[in-house]
XYZ file of C-alpha atoms in Angstrom:
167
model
C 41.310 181.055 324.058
C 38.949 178.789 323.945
C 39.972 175.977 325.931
C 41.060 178.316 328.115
C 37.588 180.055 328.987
C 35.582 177.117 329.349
C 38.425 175.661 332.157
C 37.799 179.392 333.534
C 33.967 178.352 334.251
C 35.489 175.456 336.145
C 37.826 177.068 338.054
C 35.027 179.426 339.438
C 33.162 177.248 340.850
C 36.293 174.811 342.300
C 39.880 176.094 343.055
C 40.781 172.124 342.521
C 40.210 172.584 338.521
C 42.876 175.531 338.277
C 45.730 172.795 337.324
C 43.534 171.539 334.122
C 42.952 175.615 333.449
C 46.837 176.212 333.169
C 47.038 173.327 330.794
C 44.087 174.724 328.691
C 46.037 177.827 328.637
C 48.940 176.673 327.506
C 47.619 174.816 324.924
C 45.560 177.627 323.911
C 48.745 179.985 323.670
C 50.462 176.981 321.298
C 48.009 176.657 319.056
C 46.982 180.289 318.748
C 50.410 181.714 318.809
C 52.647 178.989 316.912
C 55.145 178.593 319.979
C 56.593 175.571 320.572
C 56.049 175.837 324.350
C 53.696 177.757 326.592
C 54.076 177.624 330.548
C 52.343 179.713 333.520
C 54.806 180.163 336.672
C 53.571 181.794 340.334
C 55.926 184.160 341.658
C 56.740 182.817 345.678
C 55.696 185.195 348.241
C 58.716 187.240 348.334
C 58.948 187.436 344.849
C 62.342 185.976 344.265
C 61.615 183.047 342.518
C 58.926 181.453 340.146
C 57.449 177.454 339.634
C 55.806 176.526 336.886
C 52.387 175.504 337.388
C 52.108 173.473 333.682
C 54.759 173.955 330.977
C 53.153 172.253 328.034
C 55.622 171.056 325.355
C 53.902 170.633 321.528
C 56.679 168.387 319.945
C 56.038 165.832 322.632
C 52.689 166.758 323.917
C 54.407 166.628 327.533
C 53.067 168.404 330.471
C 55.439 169.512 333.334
C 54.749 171.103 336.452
C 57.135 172.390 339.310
C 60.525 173.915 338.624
C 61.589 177.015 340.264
C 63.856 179.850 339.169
C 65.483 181.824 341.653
C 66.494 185.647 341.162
C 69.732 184.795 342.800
C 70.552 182.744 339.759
C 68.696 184.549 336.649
C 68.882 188.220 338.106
C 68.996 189.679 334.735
C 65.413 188.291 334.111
C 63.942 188.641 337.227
C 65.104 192.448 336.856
C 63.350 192.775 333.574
C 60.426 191.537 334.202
C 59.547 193.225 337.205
C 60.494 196.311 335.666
C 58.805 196.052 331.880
C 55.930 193.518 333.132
C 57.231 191.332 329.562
C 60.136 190.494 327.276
C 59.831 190.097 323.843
C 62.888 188.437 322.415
C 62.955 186.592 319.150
C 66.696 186.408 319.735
C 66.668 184.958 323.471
C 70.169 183.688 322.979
C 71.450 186.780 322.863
C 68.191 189.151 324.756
C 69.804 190.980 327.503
C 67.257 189.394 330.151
C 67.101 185.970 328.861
C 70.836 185.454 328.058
C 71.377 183.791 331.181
C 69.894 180.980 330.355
C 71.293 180.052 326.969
C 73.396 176.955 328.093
C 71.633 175.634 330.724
C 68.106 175.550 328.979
C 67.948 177.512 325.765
C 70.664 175.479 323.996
C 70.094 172.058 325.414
C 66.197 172.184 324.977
C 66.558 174.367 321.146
C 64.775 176.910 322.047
C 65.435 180.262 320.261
C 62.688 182.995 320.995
C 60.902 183.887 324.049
C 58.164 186.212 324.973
C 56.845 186.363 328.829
C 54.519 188.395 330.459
C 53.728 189.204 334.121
C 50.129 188.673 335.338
C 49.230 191.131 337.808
C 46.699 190.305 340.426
C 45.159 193.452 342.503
C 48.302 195.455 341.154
C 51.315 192.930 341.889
C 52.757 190.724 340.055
C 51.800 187.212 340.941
C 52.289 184.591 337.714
C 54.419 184.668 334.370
C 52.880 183.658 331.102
C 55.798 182.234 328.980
C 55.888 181.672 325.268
C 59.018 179.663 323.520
C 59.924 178.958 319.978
C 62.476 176.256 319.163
C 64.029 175.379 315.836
C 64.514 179.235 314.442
C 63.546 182.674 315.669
C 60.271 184.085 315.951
C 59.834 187.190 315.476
C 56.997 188.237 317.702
C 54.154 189.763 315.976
C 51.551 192.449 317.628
C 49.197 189.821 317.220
C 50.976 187.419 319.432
C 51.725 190.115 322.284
C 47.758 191.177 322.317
C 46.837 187.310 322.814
C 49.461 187.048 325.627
C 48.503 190.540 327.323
C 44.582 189.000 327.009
C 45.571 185.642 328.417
C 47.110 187.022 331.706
C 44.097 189.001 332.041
C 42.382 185.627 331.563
C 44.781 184.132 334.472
C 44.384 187.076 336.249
C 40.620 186.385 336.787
C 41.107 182.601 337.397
C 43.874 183.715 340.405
C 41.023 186.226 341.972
C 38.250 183.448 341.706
C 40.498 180.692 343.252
C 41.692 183.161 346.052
C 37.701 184.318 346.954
C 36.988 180.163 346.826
C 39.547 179.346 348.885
C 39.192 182.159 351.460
């Protein structure tokens, strides 16, 4: 986390450095949690969709940014994770919620287990913080769920310090 903390410092002081913060924090969640992949996504204002903000890739060292999901086309997920706020699914082939996207992005990118969690900002959700494995399952420890559940409180900060900047 700490990459992450001192991009925090940044980001309260200029909204501008909250793009370098969600690569700190995915990097942070790679190294600490031994994903493959870690990406932050903002819900849109009606809450039907997400983007990714920074989807950092460790077997390439590639940043992305900017692909949406839309509810209309992942309902399953969308469903769960407005109504358990995560999924934890070291078998996200075959995860009720994350099934859907097996052949169009599990099996062409190898990825195998997933665990997401909703950041909540003044009680609604407003980001995702996604963690994927590729190669084999992981089986999610307690460890790795407590660093994700403290890294959206992390983001969750960042959001309210951006949003009282900006206003």
């Amino acid at each position: 986390m700490q990459r992450a903390r001192k991009a925090l410092a940044a980001v309260k002081s200029s909204p501008a450095a909250i793009a370098d913060f969600y690569e700190a924090v995915c990097r942070d969640i790679v190294e600490n949690v031994g994903a493959t992949r870690a990406s932050v996504w903002s819900f849109s204002t009606l809450k039907d969709a997400i983007t990714s903000d920074c989807l950092y890739d460790s077997r390439d060292g590639s940043v992305s940014r900017g692909v949406t999901l839309k509810e209309e086309d992942f309902g399953a997920y969308f469903h769960a994770i407005r109504t358990d706020l995560r999924i934890v699914a070291p078998d996200a082939l075959t995860h009720p919620a994350t099934a859907c996207f097996d052949e169009i992005y599990f099996t062409p990118l190898d990825i195998r287990s997933l665990l997401d969690y909703v950041v909540l900002v003044r009680d609604e959700p407003a980001m995702v913080l996604c963690c994927e494995h590729s190669a084999e399952e992981k089986p999610w420890s307690d460890a790795d769920m407590e660093y994700l559940h403290q890294m959206a409180a992390v983001l969750a900060m960042a959001q309210k310090a951006a949003q009282r900047l900006a206003a």
